[in-house]
Amino acid sequence: MGIKFPAGPVTVFDDGVYSGDALVDFMNEKEERYLAYGEDLALTIVEDASSRQETTAVTVAKGVMTFVRRVSRIKMYTFRNNGTKDKNIIVEHPETGGSELFKPASYLERADGRYRFELPLASGKQASLEVVERSPARETITLSSLRMDAFIRYSTSTEVPQKVRDALAIAIDLGKKAEDASRAYKEIQAKRTELVSDQARTRENLASLGRESAEGKKYIARLLDLDSQLDKLALRIEEARKAAADTQTAYEKYVAGLTLE
């Protein structure tokens, strides 16, 4: 029309029939704007939202495993036209920050943080519009911080490439060896603690009964036997300590240096 439109109320008529009221801001010449002015009772709308996540790559570098994922946010709009006239539906879909539009391939326009899509809808018919937005996501995991059950879970997960699963299986084997060696070391330490306690009780009994008594002589023999057991155990303890330290070092070195392109 070549004129500026002042801000204020607007009354809308459709084929001469009152349809509703709206408020508009100031509009310049040739400016276009959509107005919400009423509810179409002949149109029913059902909305359904969902999301899915896909792993696109898994890498390992210096003991850090990275999952590269693609997150899809899906919104399905389903319309039914119960009226007697065909309609041209304009669907406004809020844009998700950090995402890219994947489906539909094009849109009517993009403004004010919203996509607008056009959907023709014949009288008495139903039509659907699926809007899919995609965004990247990354998850990093320091392998040395994982518990063994987590290692096992990742090593059997189908989202992890076979070469990564094979590498994790080696880590699991080294980790189990380290756990077994640590357990053996703790068990032999517990045995030594038990012998030392037995030794202390025997000395107390010997002190109360005297070395020359029959019972005292039995306690002396018992002390000699305990000393012998502790001497033999000392070597086994050192071997177990070294085995626990070596297997733990081998596990930590493998995990910390693991790199797979």
PDB file of C-alpha atoms in Angstrom:
ATOM      1  CA  MET A   1       0.000   0.000   0.000  1.00  0.00           C
ATOM      2  CA  GLY A   2       3.037   2.274   0.327  1.00  0.00           C
ATOM      3  CA  ILE A   3       2.108   3.600   3.765  1.00  0.00           C
ATOM      4  CA  LYS A   4       3.365   3.168   7.286  1.00  0.00           C
ATOM      5  CA  PHE A   5       1.070   1.298   9.662  1.00  0.00           C
ATOM      6  CA  PRO A   6       0.850   2.719  13.185  1.00  0.00           C
ATOM      7  CA  ALA A   7       0.900   0.494  16.258  1.00  0.00           C
ATOM      8  CA  GLY A   8      -2.479  -0.431  17.652  1.00  0.00           C
ATOM      9  CA  PRO A   9      -5.402  -2.882  17.586  1.00  0.00           C
ATOM     10  CA  VAL A  10      -6.471  -4.725  14.417  1.00  0.00           C
ATOM     11  CA  THR A  11      -9.762  -6.482  13.724  1.00  0.00           C
ATOM     12  CA  VAL A  12      -9.594  -9.340  11.221  1.00  0.00           C
ATOM     13  CA  PHE A  13     -12.437 -10.417   8.946  1.00  0.00           C
ATOM     14  CA  ASP A  14     -12.427 -13.547   6.763  1.00  0.00           C
ATOM     15  CA  ASP A  15     -14.844 -13.374   3.830  1.00  0.00           C
ATOM     16  CA  GLY A  16     -16.680 -10.631   5.654  1.00  0.00           C
ATOM     17  CA  VAL A  17     -16.989 -12.679   8.836  1.00  0.00           C
ATOM     18  CA  TYR A  18     -15.346 -11.528  12.059  1.00  0.00           C
ATOM     19  CA  SER A  19     -12.350 -13.764  12.877  1.00  0.00           C
ATOM     20  CA  GLY A  20     -10.607 -12.063  15.797  1.00  0.00           C
ATOM     21  CA  ASP A  21      -8.531  -9.185  17.099  1.00  0.00           C
ATOM     22  CA  ALA A  22      -4.807  -8.573  17.314  1.00  0.00           C
ATOM     23  CA  LEU A  23      -2.299  -5.956  18.431  1.00  0.00           C
ATOM     24  CA  VAL A  24       0.479  -4.883  16.087  1.00  0.00           C
ATOM     25  CA  ASP A  25       3.633  -2.850  16.551  1.00  0.00           C
ATOM     26  CA  PHE A  26       4.583  -0.083  14.177  1.00  0.00           C
ATOM     27  CA  MET A  27       5.142  -1.383  10.635  1.00  0.00           C
ATOM     28  CA  ASN A  28       7.177   0.288   7.921  1.00  0.00           C
ATOM     29  CA  GLU A  29       6.240   0.391   4.255  1.00  0.00           C
ATOM     30  CA  LYS A  30       6.288  -3.035   2.556  1.00  0.00           C
ATOM     31  CA  GLU A  31       7.049  -4.783   5.837  1.00  0.00           C
ATOM     32  CA  GLU A  32       5.394  -8.179   6.295  1.00  0.00           C
ATOM     33  CA  ARG A  33       4.404  -9.712   9.595  1.00  0.00           C
ATOM     34  CA  TYR A  34       2.359 -12.669  10.839  1.00  0.00           C
ATOM     35  CA  LEU A  35      -0.486 -11.889  13.243  1.00  0.00           C
ATOM     36  CA  ALA A  36      -2.077 -14.163  15.800  1.00  0.00           C
ATOM     37  CA  TYR A  37      -5.690 -13.054  15.930  1.00  0.00           C
ATOM     38  CA  GLY A  38      -7.855 -16.009  16.882  1.00  0.00           C
ATOM     39  CA  GLU A  39      -8.287 -19.763  17.184  1.00  0.00           C
ATOM     40  CA  ASP A  40      -9.365 -21.937  14.271  1.00  0.00           C
ATOM     41  CA  LEU A  41     -11.828 -24.367  15.863  1.00  0.00           C
ATOM     42  CA  ALA A  42     -11.936 -26.469  12.707  1.00  0.00           C
ATOM     43  CA  LEU A  43      -8.238 -27.301  13.039  1.00  0.00           C
ATOM     44  CA  THR A  44      -6.867 -29.857  15.500  1.00  0.00           C
ATOM     45  CA  ILE A  45      -3.166 -30.137  16.294  1.00  0.00           C
ATOM     46  CA  VAL A  46      -1.186 -32.926  17.986  1.00  0.00           C
ATOM     47  CA  GLU A  47       2.489 -32.395  18.875  1.00  0.00           C
ATOM     48  CA  ASP A  48       4.949 -35.142  19.778  1.00  0.00           C
ATOM     49  CA  ALA A  49       8.569 -34.531  20.812  1.00  0.00           C
ATOM     50  CA  SER A  50      11.389 -37.063  21.043  1.00  0.00           C
ATOM     51  CA  SER A  51      15.147 -37.283  20.736  1.00  0.00           C
ATOM     52  CA  ARG A  52      17.811 -39.797  19.825  1.00  0.00           C
ATOM     53  CA  GLN A  53      21.566 -39.989  20.119  1.00  0.00           C
ATOM     54  CA  GLU A  54      24.003 -41.615  17.699  1.00  0.00           C
ATOM     55  CA  THR A  55      27.715 -42.263  18.186  1.00  0.00           C
ATOM     56  CA  THR A  56      29.610 -41.237  15.065  1.00  0.00           C
ATOM     57  CA  ALA A  57      33.198 -41.831  16.232  1.00  0.00           C
ATOM     58  CA  VAL A  58      35.215 -43.125  19.183  1.00  0.00           C
ATOM     59  CA  THR A  59      38.888 -42.211  19.592  1.00  0.00           C
ATOM     60  CA  VAL A  60      41.499 -42.814  22.273  1.00  0.00           C
ATOM     61  CA  ALA A  61      44.455 -40.493  22.809  1.00  0.00           C
ATOM     62  CA  LYS A  62      46.910 -40.719  25.710  1.00  0.00           C
ATOM     63  CA  GLY A  63      44.486 -42.596  27.909  1.00  0.00           C
ATOM     64  CA  VAL A  64      41.456 -40.421  27.183  1.00  0.00           C
ATOM     65  CA  MET A  65      38.545 -41.957  25.282  1.00  0.00           C
ATOM     66  CA  THR A  66      36.351 -39.526  23.371  1.00  0.00           C
ATOM     67  CA  PHE A  67      32.858 -40.251  22.083  1.00  0.00           C
ATOM     68  CA  VAL A  68      31.697 -38.015  19.243  1.00  0.00           C
ATOM     69  CA  ARG A  69      27.921 -38.095  19.097  1.00  0.00           C
ATOM     70  CA  ARG A  70      25.073 -36.555  17.133  1.00  0.00           C
ATOM     71  CA  VAL A  71      21.934 -35.578  19.021  1.00  0.00           C
ATOM     72  CA  SER A  72      18.704 -35.346  17.045  1.00  0.00           C
ATOM     73  CA  ARG A  73      15.714 -33.492  18.472  1.00  0.00           C
ATOM     74  CA  ILE A  74      12.508 -34.461  16.709  1.00  0.00           C
ATOM     75  CA  LYS A  75       9.192 -32.649  16.774  1.00  0.00           C
ATOM     76  CA  MET A  76       6.201 -34.089  14.917  1.00  0.00           C
ATOM     77  CA  TYR A  77       3.267 -31.787  14.191  1.00  0.00           C
ATOM     78  CA  THR A  78       0.064 -33.489  13.061  1.00  0.00           C
ATOM     79  CA  PHE A  79      -2.860 -31.393  11.805  1.00  0.00           C
ATOM     80  CA  ARG A  80      -6.399 -32.317  10.866  1.00  0.00           C
ATOM     81  CA  ASN A  81      -8.655 -29.993   8.923  1.00  0.00           C
ATOM     82  CA  ASN A  82     -12.241 -30.603  10.014  1.00  0.00           C
ATOM     83  CA  GLY A  83     -13.527 -27.565   8.087  1.00  0.00           C
ATOM     84  CA  THR A  84     -15.009 -27.255   4.634  1.00  0.00           C
ATOM     85  CA  LYS A  85     -12.194 -25.166   3.178  1.00  0.00           C
ATOM     86  CA  ASP A  86      -8.649 -26.047   2.245  1.00  0.00           C
ATOM     87  CA  LYS A  87      -6.045 -24.388   4.455  1.00  0.00           C
ATOM     88  CA  ASN A  88      -2.450 -23.321   4.129  1.00  0.00           C
ATOM     89  CA  ILE A  89      -0.807 -23.920   7.533  1.00  0.00           C
ATOM     90  CA  ILE A  90       2.189 -21.870   8.679  1.00  0.00           C
ATOM     91  CA  VAL A  91       4.031 -23.826  11.357  1.00  0.00           C
ATOM     92  CA  GLU A  92       6.282 -21.866  13.720  1.00  0.00           C
ATOM     93  CA  HIS A  93       8.978 -24.018  15.284  1.00  0.00           C
ATOM     94  CA  PRO A  94      11.332 -22.573  17.938  1.00  0.00           C
ATOM     95  CA  GLU A  95      14.973 -22.831  16.921  1.00  0.00           C
ATOM     96  CA  THR A  96      17.193 -24.828  19.277  1.00  0.00           C
ATOM     97  CA  GLY A  97      20.448 -23.001  19.991  1.00  0.00           C
ATOM     98  CA  GLY A  98      23.567 -24.760  18.744  1.00  0.00           C
ATOM     99  CA  SER A  99      21.580 -27.011  16.408  1.00  0.00           C
ATOM    100  CA  GLU A 100      21.227 -27.211  12.644  1.00  0.00           C
ATOM    101  CA  LEU A 101      18.008 -27.938  10.785  1.00  0.00           C
ATOM    102  CA  PHE A 102      18.172 -31.389   9.197  1.00  0.00           C
ATOM    103  CA  LYS A 103      14.565 -31.897   8.181  1.00  0.00           C
ATOM    104  CA  PRO A 104      12.662 -30.455   6.307  1.00  0.00           C
ATOM    105  CA  ALA A 105      15.328 -29.538   3.781  1.00  0.00           C
ATOM    106  CA  SER A 106      14.000 -25.966   3.492  1.00  0.00           C
ATOM    107  CA  TYR A 107      11.796 -23.490   5.318  1.00  0.00           C
ATOM    108  CA  LEU A 108       9.556 -20.589   4.432  1.00  0.00           C
ATOM    109  CA  GLU A 109      11.536 -18.150   6.546  1.00  0.00           C
ATOM    110  CA  ARG A 110      13.672 -17.881   9.661  1.00  0.00           C
ATOM    111  CA  ALA A 111      13.182 -14.962  12.039  1.00  0.00           C
ATOM    112  CA  ASP A 112      13.016 -14.106  15.738  1.00  0.00           C
ATOM    113  CA  GLY A 113      14.566 -17.428  16.743  1.00  0.00           C
ATOM    114  CA  ARG A 114      11.914 -19.435  14.883  1.00  0.00           C
ATOM    115  CA  TYR A 115      11.601 -21.442  11.716  1.00  0.00           C
ATOM    116  CA  ARG A 116       8.421 -21.064   9.696  1.00  0.00           C
ATOM    117  CA  PHE A 117       7.241 -23.898   7.478  1.00  0.00           C
ATOM    118  CA  GLU A 118       4.352 -23.997   5.043  1.00  0.00           C
ATOM    119  CA  LEU A 119       2.023 -26.995   4.982  1.00  0.00           C
ATOM    120  CA  PRO A 120      -1.008 -27.269   2.664  1.00  0.00           C
ATOM    121  CA  LEU A 121      -3.961 -29.045   4.250  1.00  0.00           C
ATOM    122  CA  ALA A 122      -7.043 -30.032   2.278  1.00  0.00           C
ATOM    123  CA  SER A 123     -10.529 -30.019   3.762  1.00  0.00           C
ATOM    124  CA  GLY A 124     -11.276 -33.136   5.798  1.00  0.00           C
ATOM    125  CA  LYS A 125      -7.679 -34.344   5.539  1.00  0.00           C
ATOM    126  CA  GLN A 126      -4.742 -34.885   7.874  1.00  0.00           C
ATOM    127  CA  ALA A 127      -1.115 -33.879   7.307  1.00  0.00           C
ATOM    128  CA  SER A 128       2.069 -34.113   9.337  1.00  0.00           C
ATOM    129  CA  LEU A 129       5.279 -32.142   9.505  1.00  0.00           C
ATOM    130  CA  GLU A 130       8.410 -33.624  11.057  1.00  0.00           C
ATOM    131  CA  VAL A 131      11.071 -31.163  12.173  1.00  0.00           C
ATOM    132  CA  VAL A 132      14.506 -32.601  13.016  1.00  0.00           C
ATOM    133  CA  GLU A 133      17.331 -30.517  14.456  1.00  0.00           C
ATOM    134  CA  ARG A 134      20.794 -31.951  14.972  1.00  0.00           C
ATOM    135  CA  SER A 135      23.645 -30.878  17.213  1.00  0.00           C
ATOM    136  CA  PRO A 136      27.073 -32.366  17.988  1.00  0.00           C
ATOM    137  CA  ALA A 137      28.015 -33.685  21.418  1.00  0.00           C
ATOM    138  CA  ARG A 138      31.274 -34.950  22.885  1.00  0.00           C
ATOM    139  CA  GLU A 139      32.003 -37.057  25.937  1.00  0.00           C
ATOM    140  CA  THR A 140      35.535 -37.604  27.238  1.00  0.00           C
ATOM    141  CA  ILE A 141      36.476 -40.345  29.660  1.00  0.00           C
ATOM    142  CA  THR A 142      39.822 -40.702  31.424  1.00  0.00           C
ATOM    143  CA  LEU A 143      40.426 -44.446  31.285  1.00  0.00           C
ATOM    144  CA  SER A 144      42.527 -44.526  34.455  1.00  0.00           C
ATOM    145  CA  SER A 145      39.486 -43.312  36.423  1.00  0.00           C
ATOM    146  CA  LEU A 146      37.250 -46.166  35.277  1.00  0.00           C
ATOM    147  CA  ARG A 147      36.241 -49.034  37.523  1.00  0.00           C
ATOM    148  CA  MET A 148      36.726 -52.507  36.108  1.00  0.00           C
ATOM    149  CA  ASP A 149      32.983 -53.024  35.556  1.00  0.00           C
ATOM    150  CA  ALA A 150      32.947 -49.872  33.391  1.00  0.00           C
ATOM    151  CA  PHE A 151      35.876 -51.187  31.352  1.00  0.00           C
ATOM    152  CA  ILE A 152      33.964 -54.411  30.784  1.00  0.00           C
ATOM    153  CA  ARG A 153      30.819 -52.510  29.768  1.00  0.00           C
ATOM    154  CA  TYR A 154      32.653 -50.414  27.182  1.00  0.00           C
ATOM    155  CA  SER A 155      34.604 -53.405  25.877  1.00  0.00           C
ATOM    156  CA  THR A 156      31.335 -55.167  24.999  1.00  0.00           C
ATOM    157  CA  SER A 157      29.397 -52.135  23.740  1.00  0.00           C
ATOM    158  CA  THR A 158      28.470 -52.177  20.055  1.00  0.00           C
ATOM    159  CA  GLU A 159      28.873 -48.384  19.868  1.00  0.00           C
ATOM    160  CA  VAL A 160      32.609 -48.836  20.427  1.00  0.00           C
ATOM    161  CA  PRO A 161      34.695 -49.873  17.371  1.00  0.00           C
ATOM    162  CA  GLN A 162      36.240 -53.347  17.470  1.00  0.00           C
ATOM    163  CA  LYS A 163      39.839 -52.097  17.656  1.00  0.00           C
ATOM    164  CA  VAL A 164      38.977 -49.998  20.711  1.00  0.00           C
ATOM    165  CA  ARG A 165      37.181 -52.930  22.311  1.00  0.00           C
ATOM    166  CA  ASP A 166      40.238 -55.123  21.706  1.00  0.00           C
ATOM    167  CA  ALA A 167      42.478 -52.517  23.347  1.00  0.00           C
ATOM    168  CA  LEU A 168      40.108 -52.247  26.319  1.00  0.00           C
ATOM    169  CA  ALA A 169      40.141 -56.038  26.651  1.00  0.00           C
ATOM    170  CA  ILE A 170      43.925 -55.879  27.101  1.00  0.00           C
ATOM    171  CA  ALA A 171      43.458 -53.185  29.749  1.00  0.00           C
ATOM    172  CA  ILE A 172      40.920 -55.399  31.525  1.00  0.00           C
ATOM    173  CA  ASP A 173      43.379 -58.314  31.541  1.00  0.00           C
ATOM    174  CA  LEU A 174      46.173 -56.122  32.958  1.00  0.00           C
ATOM    175  CA  GLY A 175      43.782 -54.600  35.488  1.00  0.00           C
ATOM    176  CA  LYS A 176      42.647 -58.012  36.709  1.00  0.00           C
ATOM    177  CA  LYS A 177      46.252 -59.128  37.113  1.00  0.00           C
ATOM    178  CA  ALA A 178      46.938 -56.000  39.166  1.00  0.00           C
ATOM    179  CA  GLU A 179      43.842 -56.620  41.297  1.00  0.00           C
ATOM    180  CA  ASP A 180      44.798 -60.283  41.851  1.00  0.00           C
ATOM    181  CA  ALA A 181      48.358 -59.325  42.818  1.00  0.00           C
ATOM    182  CA  SER A 182      47.120 -56.629  45.195  1.00  0.00           C
ATOM    183  CA  ARG A 183      44.687 -59.082  46.784  1.00  0.00           C
ATOM    184  CA  ALA A 184      47.461 -61.668  47.247  1.00  0.00           C
ATOM    185  CA  TYR A 185      49.699 -59.038  48.842  1.00  0.00           C
ATOM    186  CA  LYS A 186      46.968 -58.005  51.284  1.00  0.00           C
ATOM    187  CA  GLU A 187      46.250 -61.636  52.172  1.00  0.00           C
ATOM    188  CA  ILE A 188      49.889 -62.391  52.973  1.00  0.00           C
ATOM    189  CA  GLN A 189      50.134 -59.179  55.006  1.00  0.00           C
ATOM    190  CA  ALA A 190      47.073 -60.305  56.955  1.00  0.00           C
ATOM    191  CA  LYS A 191      48.772 -63.662  57.560  1.00  0.00           C
ATOM    192  CA  ARG A 192      51.843 -61.875  58.931  1.00  0.00           C
ATOM    193  CA  THR A 193      49.663 -59.737  61.218  1.00  0.00           C
ATOM    194  CA  GLU A 194      48.026 -62.908  62.519  1.00  0.00           C
ATOM    195  CA  LEU A 195      51.410 -64.540  63.223  1.00  0.00           C
ATOM    196  CA  VAL A 196      52.728 -61.419  64.999  1.00  0.00           C
ATOM    197  CA  SER A 197      49.615 -61.339  67.206  1.00  0.00           C
ATOM    198  CA  ASP A 198      50.054 -65.038  67.987  1.00  0.00           C
ATOM    199  CA  GLN A 199      53.696 -64.346  68.796  1.00  0.00           C
ATOM    200  CA  ALA A 200      52.767 -61.558  71.221  1.00  0.00           C
ATOM    201  CA  ARG A 201      50.226 -63.779  73.030  1.00  0.00           C
ATOM    202  CA  THR A 202      52.766 -66.603  73.279  1.00  0.00           C
ATOM    203  CA  ARG A 203      55.346 -64.283  74.841  1.00  0.00           C
ATOM    204  CA  GLU A 204      52.782 -63.097  77.394  1.00  0.00           C
ATOM    205  CA  ASN A 205      51.938 -66.686  78.336  1.00  0.00           C
ATOM    206  CA  LEU A 206      55.630 -67.575  78.563  1.00  0.00           C
ATOM    207  CA  ALA A 207      56.287 -64.630  80.857  1.00  0.00           C
ATOM    208  CA  SER A 208      53.505 -65.681  83.209  1.00  0.00           C
ATOM    209  CA  LEU A 209      54.446 -69.389  83.319  1.00  0.00           C
ATOM    210  CA  GLY A 210      58.243 -69.124  83.262  1.00  0.00           C
ATOM    211  CA  ARG A 211      60.746 -70.712  80.910  1.00  0.00           C
ATOM    212  CA  GLU A 212      61.520 -73.731  83.115  1.00  0.00           C
ATOM    213  CA  SER A 213      57.958 -75.020  83.448  1.00  0.00           C
ATOM    214  CA  ALA A 214      56.666 -77.744  81.138  1.00  0.00           C
ATOM    215  CA  GLU A 215      54.123 -75.355  79.663  1.00  0.00           C
ATOM    216  CA  GLY A 216      56.781 -72.676  79.350  1.00  0.00           C
ATOM    217  CA  LYS A 217      58.982 -74.967  77.292  1.00  0.00           C
ATOM    218  CA  LYS A 218      56.035 -75.603  74.955  1.00  0.00           C
ATOM    219  CA  TYR A 219      55.639 -71.850  74.498  1.00  0.00           C
ATOM    220  CA  ILE A 220      59.348 -71.521  73.748  1.00  0.00           C
ATOM    221  CA  ALA A 221      59.006 -74.137  71.032  1.00  0.00           C
ATOM    222  CA  ARG A 222      55.943 -72.303  69.743  1.00  0.00           C
ATOM    223  CA  LEU A 223      57.881 -69.011  69.594  1.00  0.00           C
ATOM    224  CA  LEU A 224      60.691 -70.674  67.641  1.00  0.00           C
ATOM    225  CA  ASP A 225      58.170 -72.036  65.162  1.00  0.00           C
ATOM    226  CA  LEU A 226      56.482 -68.628  64.808  1.00  0.00           C
ATOM    227  CA  ASP A 227      59.860 -66.952  64.245  1.00  0.00           C
ATOM    228  CA  SER A 228      60.621 -69.478  61.519  1.00  0.00           C
ATOM    229  CA  GLN A 229      57.258 -68.887  59.841  1.00  0.00           C
ATOM    230  CA  LEU A 230      57.747 -65.099  59.948  1.00  0.00           C
ATOM    231  CA  ASP A 231      61.241 -65.396  58.441  1.00  0.00           C
ATOM    232  CA  LYS A 232      59.896 -67.469  55.559  1.00  0.00           C
ATOM    233  CA  LEU A 233      56.925 -65.136  55.171  1.00  0.00           C
ATOM    234  CA  ALA A 234      59.159 -62.063  54.923  1.00  0.00           C
ATOM    235  CA  LEU A 235      60.506 -63.219  51.547  1.00  0.00           C
ATOM    236  CA  ARG A 236      57.022 -64.031  50.259  1.00  0.00           C
ATOM    237  CA  ILE A 237      55.755 -60.620  51.410  1.00  0.00           C
ATOM    238  CA  GLU A 238      58.502 -58.826  49.478  1.00  0.00           C
ATOM    239  CA  GLU A 239      57.793 -60.915  46.380  1.00  0.00           C
ATOM    240  CA  ALA A 240      54.054 -60.194  46.685  1.00  0.00           C
ATOM    241  CA  ARG A 241      54.684 -56.472  47.221  1.00  0.00           C
ATOM    242  CA  LYS A 242      56.866 -56.303  44.131  1.00  0.00           C
ATOM    243  CA  ALA A 243      54.352 -58.271  42.056  1.00  0.00           C
ATOM    244  CA  ALA A 244      51.536 -55.932  43.137  1.00  0.00           C
ATOM    245  CA  ALA A 245      53.602 -52.836  42.332  1.00  0.00           C
ATOM    246  CA  ASP A 246      54.830 -54.171  38.974  1.00  0.00           C
ATOM    247  CA  THR A 247      51.402 -55.275  37.735  1.00  0.00           C
ATOM    248  CA  GLN A 248      49.812 -51.988  38.829  1.00  0.00           C
ATOM    249  CA  THR A 249      52.547 -50.021  37.053  1.00  0.00           C
ATOM    250  CA  ALA A 250      52.083 -52.097  33.881  1.00  0.00           C
ATOM    251  CA  TYR A 251      48.320 -51.470  33.961  1.00  0.00           C
ATOM    252  CA  GLU A 252      48.650 -47.725  34.581  1.00  0.00           C
ATOM    253  CA  LYS A 253      51.355 -47.324  31.921  1.00  0.00           C
ATOM    254  CA  TYR A 254      49.270 -49.145  29.303  1.00  0.00           C
ATOM    255  CA  VAL A 255      46.089 -47.198  30.058  1.00  0.00           C
ATOM    256  CA  ALA A 256      47.783 -43.789  30.282  1.00  0.00           C
ATOM    257  CA  GLY A 257      49.623 -44.261  26.988  1.00  0.00           C
ATOM    258  CA  LEU A 258      46.805 -45.881  25.020  1.00  0.00           C
ATOM    259  CA  THR A 259      46.294 -44.093  21.703  1.00  0.00           C
ATOM    260  CA  LEU A 260      44.114 -45.267  18.823  1.00  0.00           C
ATOM    261  CA  GLU A 261      43.387 -43.215  15.750  1.00  0.00           C
TER     262      GLU A 261
END
